[in-house]
GROMACS .gro file of C-alpha atoms in nm:
model
  353
    1UNK     CA    1  -9.255   4.150 -15.711
    2UNK     CA    2  -9.025   3.993 -15.454
    3UNK     CA    3  -8.808   4.220 -15.237
    4UNK     CA    4  -8.457   4.277 -15.367
    5UNK     CA    5  -8.142   4.481 -15.318
    6UNK     CA    6  -7.954   4.626 -15.616
    7UNK     CA    7  -7.604   4.776 -15.566
    8UNK     CA    8  -7.471   4.946 -15.879
    9UNK     CA    9  -7.099   4.924 -15.950
   10UNK     CA   10  -6.942   5.266 -16.013
   11UNK     CA   11  -6.726   5.251 -16.324
   12UNK     CA   12  -6.697   5.471 -16.631
   13UNK     CA   13  -6.757   5.277 -16.957
   14UNK     CA   14  -6.652   5.405 -17.300
   15UNK     CA   15  -6.794   5.182 -17.574
   16UNK     CA   16  -6.762   5.193 -17.956
   17UNK     CA   17  -6.515   5.171 -18.240
   18UNK     CA   18  -6.195   5.371 -18.230
   19UNK     CA   19  -6.253   5.448 -17.859
   20UNK     CA   20  -5.893   5.361 -17.774
   21UNK     CA   21  -5.819   5.717 -17.897
   22UNK     CA   22  -5.977   5.847 -17.579
   23UNK     CA   23  -5.715   5.677 -17.356
   24UNK     CA   24  -5.487   5.985 -17.311
   25UNK     CA   25  -5.786   6.198 -17.212
   26UNK     CA   26  -5.905   5.934 -16.964
   27UNK     CA   27  -5.558   5.923 -16.808
   28UNK     CA   28  -5.554   6.302 -16.779
   29UNK     CA   29  -5.904   6.303 -16.625
   30UNK     CA   30  -5.774   6.076 -16.345
   31UNK     CA   31  -5.475   6.304 -16.292
   32UNK     CA   32  -5.220   6.035 -16.367
   33UNK     CA   33  -4.863   6.103 -16.475
   34UNK     CA   34  -4.676   5.771 -16.440
   35UNK     CA   35  -4.884   5.476 -16.557
   36UNK     CA   36  -4.770   5.119 -16.594
   37UNK     CA   37  -4.903   4.932 -16.899
   38UNK     CA   38  -4.984   4.569 -16.823
   39UNK     CA   39  -5.018   4.275 -17.069
   40UNK     CA   40  -4.929   3.909 -17.120
   41UNK     CA   41  -4.609   3.811 -17.299
   42UNK     CA   42  -4.825   3.732 -17.607
   43UNK     CA   43  -4.953   4.089 -17.617
   44UNK     CA   44  -4.623   4.268 -17.541
   45UNK     CA   45  -4.623   4.436 -17.885
   46UNK     CA   46  -4.971   4.574 -17.825
   47UNK     CA   47  -4.870   4.700 -17.485
   48UNK     CA   48  -4.563   4.873 -17.626
   49UNK     CA   49  -4.775   5.040 -17.892
   50UNK     CA   50  -5.017   5.153 -17.627
   51UNK     CA   51  -4.731   5.301 -17.423
   52UNK     CA   52  -4.621   5.494 -17.729
   53UNK     CA   53  -4.974   5.625 -17.775
   54UNK     CA   54  -4.979   5.741 -17.411
   55UNK     CA   55  -4.646   5.911 -17.450
   56UNK     CA   56  -4.478   6.080 -17.156
   57UNK     CA   57  -4.751   5.948 -16.920
   58UNK     CA   58  -4.628   5.593 -16.970
   59UNK     CA   59  -4.361   5.498 -16.713
   60UNK     CA   60  -4.309   5.146 -16.841
   61UNK     CA   61  -4.453   4.813 -16.957
   62UNK     CA   62  -4.490   4.491 -16.763
   63UNK     CA   63  -4.580   4.207 -17.000
   64UNK     CA   64  -4.568   3.921 -16.755
   65UNK     CA   65  -4.936   3.866 -16.670
   66UNK     CA   66  -5.028   3.498 -16.645
   67UNK     CA   67  -5.341   3.287 -16.623
   68UNK     CA   68  -5.502   3.255 -16.280
   69UNK     CA   69  -5.302   3.550 -16.141
   70UNK     CA   70  -5.016   3.371 -15.956
   71UNK     CA   71  -4.909   3.571 -15.650
   72UNK     CA   72  -4.545   3.547 -15.752
   73UNK     CA   73  -4.618   3.735 -16.075
   74UNK     CA   74  -4.798   4.003 -15.881
   75UNK     CA   75  -4.497   4.035 -15.653
   76UNK     CA   76  -4.274   4.081 -15.951
   77UNK     CA   77  -4.496   4.356 -16.091
   78UNK     CA   78  -4.517   4.521 -15.752
   79UNK     CA   79  -4.144   4.565 -15.738
   80UNK     CA   80  -4.169   4.767 -16.060
   81UNK     CA   81  -4.461   4.970 -15.926
   82UNK     CA   82  -4.268   5.066 -15.615
   83UNK     CA   83  -3.935   5.129 -15.789
   84UNK     CA   84  -4.078   5.354 -16.061
   85UNK     CA   85  -4.333   5.553 -15.856
   86UNK     CA   86  -4.629   5.430 -16.057
   87UNK     CA   87  -4.951   5.623 -15.993
   88UNK     CA   88  -5.190   5.436 -16.222
   89UNK     CA   89  -5.241   5.118 -16.427
   90UNK     CA   90  -5.347   5.059 -16.787
   91UNK     CA   91  -5.434   4.694 -16.861
   92UNK     CA   92  -5.474   4.573 -17.217
   93UNK     CA   93  -5.590   4.218 -17.281
   94UNK     CA   94  -5.817   3.957 -17.128
   95UNK     CA   95  -5.873   3.802 -16.789
   96UNK     CA   96  -5.509   3.729 -16.713
   97UNK     CA   97  -5.395   4.092 -16.757
   98UNK     CA   98  -5.704   4.231 -16.585
   99UNK     CA   99  -5.648   3.995 -16.293
  100UNK     CA  100  -5.294   4.126 -16.251
  101UNK     CA  101  -5.413   4.484 -16.262
  102UNK     CA  102  -5.668   4.410 -15.991
  103UNK     CA  103  -5.412   4.228 -15.780
  104UNK     CA  104  -5.188   4.534 -15.790
  105UNK     CA  105  -5.482   4.764 -15.715
  106UNK     CA  106  -5.571   4.548 -15.413
  107UNK     CA  107  -5.225   4.607 -15.270
  108UNK     CA  108  -5.189   4.973 -15.368
  109UNK     CA  109  -5.539   5.118 -15.441
  110UNK     CA  110  -5.398   5.259 -15.764
  111UNK     CA  111  -5.660   5.365 -16.023
  112UNK     CA  112  -5.707   5.131 -16.320
  113UNK     CA  113  -5.800   5.189 -16.682
  114UNK     CA  114  -5.881   4.862 -16.856
  115UNK     CA  115  -5.888   4.801 -17.231
  116UNK     CA  116  -6.041   4.452 -17.283
  117UNK     CA  117  -5.951   4.258 -17.600
  118UNK     CA  118  -6.157   3.947 -17.513
  119UNK     CA  119  -6.509   3.882 -17.380
  120UNK     CA  120  -6.397   3.775 -17.031
  121UNK     CA  121  -6.598   4.040 -16.844
  122UNK     CA  122  -6.364   4.061 -16.543
  123UNK     CA  123  -6.323   4.432 -16.603
  124UNK     CA  124  -6.674   4.500 -16.475
  125UNK     CA  125  -6.638   4.322 -16.142
  126UNK     CA  126  -6.491   4.386 -15.795
  127UNK     CA  127  -6.387   4.020 -15.787
  128UNK     CA  128  -6.027   3.898 -15.789
  129UNK     CA  129  -5.911   3.543 -15.814
  130UNK     CA  130  -5.547   3.462 -15.718
  131UNK     CA  131  -5.347   3.142 -15.720
  132UNK     CA  132  -5.088   3.032 -15.469
  133UNK     CA  133  -4.948   2.685 -15.430
  134UNK     CA  134  -5.193   2.538 -15.676
  135UNK     CA  135  -5.500   2.672 -15.495
  136UNK     CA  136  -5.713   2.952 -15.639
  137UNK     CA  137  -5.903   3.177 -15.398
  138UNK     CA  138  -6.138   3.463 -15.475
  139UNK     CA  139  -6.226   3.787 -15.287
  140UNK     CA  140  -6.445   4.087 -15.342
  141UNK     CA  141  -6.326   4.440 -15.280
  142UNK     CA  142  -6.414   4.777 -15.435
  143UNK     CA  143  -6.039   4.846 -15.442
  144UNK     CA  144  -6.007   4.609 -15.741
  145UNK     CA  145  -6.296   4.760 -15.947
  146UNK     CA  146  -6.148   4.947 -16.241
  147UNK     CA  147  -6.223   5.318 -16.260
  148UNK     CA  148  -6.251   5.324 -16.641
  149UNK     CA  149  -6.321   5.055 -16.902
  150UNK     CA  150  -6.261   5.133 -17.271
  151UNK     CA  151  -6.437   4.895 -17.500
  152UNK     CA  152  -6.305   4.927 -17.856
  153UNK     CA  153  -6.469   4.687 -18.103
  154UNK     CA  154  -6.169   4.736 -18.337
  155UNK     CA  155  -5.945   4.560 -18.091
  156UNK     CA  156  -6.150   4.240 -18.107
  157UNK     CA  157  -6.140   4.196 -18.483
  158UNK     CA  158  -5.818   3.993 -18.466
  159UNK     CA  159  -5.933   3.772 -18.173
  160UNK     CA  160  -5.911   3.422 -18.324
  161UNK     CA  161  -6.250   3.246 -18.372
  162UNK     CA  162  -6.174   2.966 -18.125
  163UNK     CA  163  -6.071   3.210 -17.855
  164UNK     CA  164  -6.369   3.429 -17.932
  165UNK     CA  165  -6.592   3.125 -17.885
  166UNK     CA  166  -6.461   3.015 -17.545
  167UNK     CA  167  -6.426   3.373 -17.422
  168UNK     CA  168  -6.785   3.439 -17.521
  169UNK     CA  169  -6.917   3.131 -17.342
  170UNK     CA  170  -6.713   3.227 -17.037
  171UNK     CA  171  -6.903   3.555 -17.037
  172UNK     CA  172  -7.236   3.376 -17.082
  173UNK     CA  173  -7.155   3.175 -16.768
  174UNK     CA  174  -7.152   3.498 -16.567
  175UNK     CA  175  -7.502   3.584 -16.679
  176UNK     CA  176  -7.640   3.235 -16.635
  177UNK     CA  177  -7.530   3.218 -16.273
  178UNK     CA  178  -7.658   3.570 -16.211
  179UNK     CA  179  -8.013   3.448 -16.296
  180UNK     CA  180  -8.015   3.209 -16.001
  181UNK     CA  181  -7.765   3.383 -15.770
  182UNK     CA  182  -7.861   3.447 -15.409
  183UNK     CA  183  -7.842   3.825 -15.469
  184UNK     CA  184  -8.035   3.821 -15.804
  185UNK     CA  185  -8.265   4.111 -15.874
  186UNK     CA  186  -8.483   4.235 -16.165
  187UNK     CA  187  -8.221   4.474 -16.309
  188UNK     CA  188  -7.950   4.215 -16.326
  189UNK     CA  189  -8.185   3.952 -16.463
  190UNK     CA  190  -8.272   4.183 -16.751
  191UNK     CA  191  -7.904   4.242 -16.824
  192UNK     CA  192  -7.830   3.871 -16.798
  193UNK     CA  193  -8.098   3.770 -17.052
  194UNK     CA  194  -7.988   4.042 -17.293
  195UNK     CA  195  -7.620   3.950 -17.258
  196UNK     CA  196  -7.683   3.580 -17.324
  197UNK     CA  197  -7.904   3.669 -17.622
  198UNK     CA  198  -7.641   3.908 -17.770
  199UNK     CA  199  -7.353   3.664 -17.735
  200UNK     CA  200  -7.537   3.355 -17.855
  201UNK     CA  201  -7.649   3.548 -18.160
  202UNK     CA  202  -7.306   3.692 -18.235
  203UNK     CA  203  -7.063   3.405 -18.170
  204UNK     CA  204  -7.169   3.173 -18.455
  205UNK     CA  205  -7.138   3.469 -18.696
  206UNK     CA  206  -6.791   3.548 -18.558
  207UNK     CA  207  -6.672   3.185 -18.598
  208UNK     CA  208  -6.789   3.193 -18.962
  209UNK     CA  209  -6.664   3.544 -19.035
  210UNK     CA  210  -6.427   3.689 -18.769
  211UNK     CA  211  -6.430   4.032 -18.937
  212UNK     CA  212  -6.806   4.083 -18.912
  213UNK     CA  213  -6.818   4.419 -18.731
  214UNK     CA  214  -7.185   4.394 -18.634
  215UNK     CA  215  -7.133   4.057 -18.468
  216UNK     CA  216  -6.813   4.180 -18.300
  217UNK     CA  217  -7.000   4.479 -18.159
  218UNK     CA  218  -7.288   4.260 -18.039
  219UNK     CA  219  -7.046   4.021 -17.869
  220UNK     CA  220  -6.857   4.297 -17.689
  221UNK     CA  221  -7.187   4.452 -17.582
  222UNK     CA  222  -7.297   4.115 -17.447
  223UNK     CA  223  -6.966   4.069 -17.267
  224UNK     CA  224  -7.012   4.406 -17.097
  225UNK     CA  225  -7.360   4.308 -16.979
  226UNK     CA  226  -7.255   3.962 -16.861
  227UNK     CA  227  -6.952   4.110 -16.675
  228UNK     CA  228  -7.177   4.364 -16.513
  229UNK     CA  229  -7.402   4.084 -16.391
  230UNK     CA  230  -7.109   3.898 -16.233
  231UNK     CA  231  -7.001   4.221 -16.061
  232UNK     CA  232  -7.348   4.285 -15.915
  233UNK     CA  233  -7.432   3.944 -15.767
  234UNK     CA  234  -7.258   3.641 -15.618
  235UNK     CA  235  -7.130   3.322 -15.780
  236UNK     CA  236  -7.248   2.964 -15.742
  237UNK     CA  237  -7.145   2.608 -15.822
  238UNK     CA  238  -7.026   2.669 -16.178
  239UNK     CA  239  -6.770   2.934 -16.080
  240UNK     CA  240  -6.659   2.733 -15.776
  241UNK     CA  241  -6.586   2.428 -15.995
  242UNK     CA  242  -6.399   2.633 -16.252
  243UNK     CA  243  -6.188   2.809 -15.991
  244UNK     CA  244  -6.108   2.473 -15.830
  245UNK     CA  245  -6.020   2.301 -16.157
  246UNK     CA  246  -5.824   2.588 -16.296
  247UNK     CA  247  -5.611   2.631 -15.986
  248UNK     CA  248  -5.554   2.263 -15.927
  249UNK     CA  249  -5.472   2.154 -16.281
  250UNK     CA  250  -5.365   2.480 -16.442
  251UNK     CA  251  -5.643   2.447 -16.701
  252UNK     CA  252  -5.712   2.733 -16.944
  253UNK     CA  253  -5.974   2.958 -16.788
  254UNK     CA  254  -6.228   3.027 -17.066
  255UNK     CA  255  -6.206   2.668 -17.199
  256UNK     CA  256  -6.278   2.528 -16.854
  257UNK     CA  257  -6.588   2.750 -16.820
  258UNK     CA  258  -6.703   2.630 -17.162
  259UNK     CA  259  -6.671   2.261 -17.072
  260UNK     CA  260  -6.828   2.288 -16.728
  261UNK     CA  261  -7.117   2.529 -16.783
  262UNK     CA  262  -7.374   2.295 -16.945
  263UNK     CA  263  -7.326   2.038 -16.668
  264UNK     CA  264  -7.343   2.294 -16.385
  265UNK     CA  265  -7.667   2.428 -16.540
  266UNK     CA  266  -7.810   2.076 -16.567
  267UNK     CA  267  -7.725   2.019 -16.202
  268UNK     CA  268  -7.908   2.332 -16.090
  269UNK     CA  269  -8.200   2.306 -16.331
  270UNK     CA  270  -8.442   2.140 -16.090
  271UNK     CA  271  -8.386   2.415 -15.829
  272UNK     CA  272  -8.404   2.714 -16.062
  273UNK     CA  273  -8.674   2.651 -16.324
  274UNK     CA  274  -8.746   3.018 -16.391
  275UNK     CA  275  -8.377   3.094 -16.459
  276UNK     CA  276  -8.357   2.794 -16.690
  277UNK     CA  277  -8.653   2.915 -16.893
  278UNK     CA  278  -8.486   3.252 -16.930
  279UNK     CA  279  -8.158   3.095 -17.041
  280UNK     CA  280  -8.334   2.867 -17.293
  281UNK     CA  281  -8.540   3.155 -17.435
  282UNK     CA  282  -8.225   3.370 -17.476
  283UNK     CA  283  -8.047   3.087 -17.654
  284UNK     CA  284  -8.348   3.002 -17.868
  285UNK     CA  285  -8.327   2.645 -17.744
  286UNK     CA  286  -8.582   2.414 -17.580
  287UNK     CA  287  -8.347   2.330 -17.288
  288UNK     CA  288  -8.089   2.556 -17.120
  289UNK     CA  289  -7.821   2.297 -17.046
  290UNK     CA  290  -7.845   2.122 -17.385
  291UNK     CA  291  -7.863   2.457 -17.559
  292UNK     CA  292  -7.533   2.563 -17.403
  293UNK     CA  293  -7.369   2.232 -17.494
  294UNK     CA  294  -7.497   2.253 -17.851
  295UNK     CA  295  -7.373   2.612 -17.877
  296UNK     CA  296  -7.024   2.503 -17.780
  297UNK     CA  297  -7.033   2.223 -18.037
  298UNK     CA  298  -7.159   2.464 -18.304
  299UNK     CA  299  -6.863   2.695 -18.229
  300UNK     CA  300  -6.606   2.417 -18.233
  301UNK     CA  301  -6.526   2.484 -17.871
  302UNK     CA  302  -6.390   2.217 -17.634
  303UNK     CA  303  -6.650   2.031 -17.434
  304UNK     CA  304  -6.427   1.779 -17.249
  305UNK     CA  305  -6.198   1.867 -16.957
  306UNK     CA  306  -5.974   1.574 -17.051
  307UNK     CA  307  -5.890   1.755 -17.373
  308UNK     CA  308  -5.772   2.054 -17.165
  309UNK     CA  309  -5.523   1.847 -16.965
  310UNK     CA  310  -5.726   1.738 -16.666
  311UNK     CA  311  -5.636   1.382 -16.557
  312UNK     CA  312  -5.919   1.137 -16.492
  313UNK     CA  313  -5.759   1.070 -16.151
  314UNK     CA  314  -5.830   1.429 -16.057
  315UNK     CA  315  -6.208   1.397 -16.062
  316UNK     CA  316  -6.240   1.290 -15.700
  317UNK     CA  317  -5.993   1.549 -15.568
  318UNK     CA  318  -6.174   1.823 -15.759
  319UNK     CA  319  -6.508   1.719 -15.608
  320UNK     CA  320  -6.358   1.708 -15.262
  321UNK     CA  321  -6.211   2.058 -15.304
  322UNK     CA  322  -6.543   2.198 -15.431
  323UNK     CA  323  -6.721   2.055 -15.131
  324UNK     CA  324  -6.463   2.180 -14.881
  325UNK     CA  325  -6.551   2.551 -14.907
  326UNK     CA  326  -6.862   2.567 -15.129
  327UNK     CA  327  -7.018   2.886 -15.270
  328UNK     CA  328  -7.389   2.938 -15.210
  329UNK     CA  329  -7.589   2.734 -15.462
  330UNK     CA  330  -7.963   2.697 -15.537
  331UNK     CA  331  -7.938   2.319 -15.516
  332UNK     CA  332  -7.762   2.156 -15.215
  333UNK     CA  333  -7.437   1.989 -15.313
  334UNK     CA  334  -7.470   1.613 -15.331
  335UNK     CA  335  -7.128   1.437 -15.350
  336UNK     CA  336  -7.249   1.158 -15.581
  337UNK     CA  337  -7.430   1.393 -15.821
  338UNK     CA  338  -7.140   1.636 -15.813
  339UNK     CA  339  -6.897   1.356 -15.909
  340UNK     CA  340  -7.122   1.259 -16.195
  341UNK     CA  341  -7.126   1.624 -16.310
  342UNK     CA  342  -6.745   1.647 -16.314
  343UNK     CA  343  -6.705   1.304 -16.472
  344UNK     CA  344  -6.942   1.396 -16.758
  345UNK     CA  345  -6.764   1.727 -16.811
  346UNK     CA  346  -6.430   1.544 -16.809
  347UNK     CA  347  -6.550   1.302 -17.078
  348UNK     CA  348  -6.730   1.570 -17.281
  349UNK     CA  349  -7.064   1.386 -17.261
  350UNK     CA  350  -7.393   1.575 -17.304
  351UNK     CA  351  -7.530   1.725 -16.979
  352UNK     CA  352  -7.777   1.526 -16.777
  353UNK     CA  353  -8.013   1.673 -16.512
   0.00000   0.00000   0.00000
């Protein structure tokens, strides 16, 4: 056994069906009396219903969360936090809402209770990505790690099949990179393999029958594991590319992960053979990169960045940005090979090692 370091992330997790009913008790346990409920504009009705459930503890609703956590949106929410004497946050939704909650917590250290409705996994990490002036940057701080995460399978039953698919592959990306991350360790590797296995088993069932409770439960379980992996170790080339592309071209987050992941895996395959075998085994496929690409096709998920709105003229600038401040990666970054990776992802071609 090789030496390793494992740092557990301290967060309370409540998992099951109907667990949203525990929200008032979780708020009381944290001693909160004026919480702000956060959501996107699309989930404003859900946020309002949640505020009603909380009752007198809810001081208001801010339904302005946006993709990639723009700093100007955070500033708008902060004015509400300061004006209304908010002492805690309740975020309901996916990565956009959770990102806003984290951004507020970074600035205030307010406690957070997160109620995920997608498979993004951000709720289990101390990582925050923020966008300013078209550039997305990330940071790590225990201040942004939520205190409580309530996973309620019932809340995922209405998640559309297409969004379920890309959200699930986004989660798988966290586990894949955890297997070859610089800080990888045996505990995280076990969780990563199980998370990939659970999601790859559940997602095709969900696409065929969105109301299959067993599959929904497996997918949410896998998302929790994959998010935990991302929170415990560092990121590599895949996440760097997705952060660069998302911030520069305002591409949808989960869809971008879905299109890029097979190609980033193919790029790193020669440098991380053990990780690739684990991914392939978890997928039930002979090859990790092709298995991820085929899974996306099976789910009807997008595999081409051009279909998400990225211009072909942006390939070179994206490569330059990824090379400018790279994350650690098991394979050194070669500009020519990296351009080929992005070009293939842009066109939606099969991955090539």
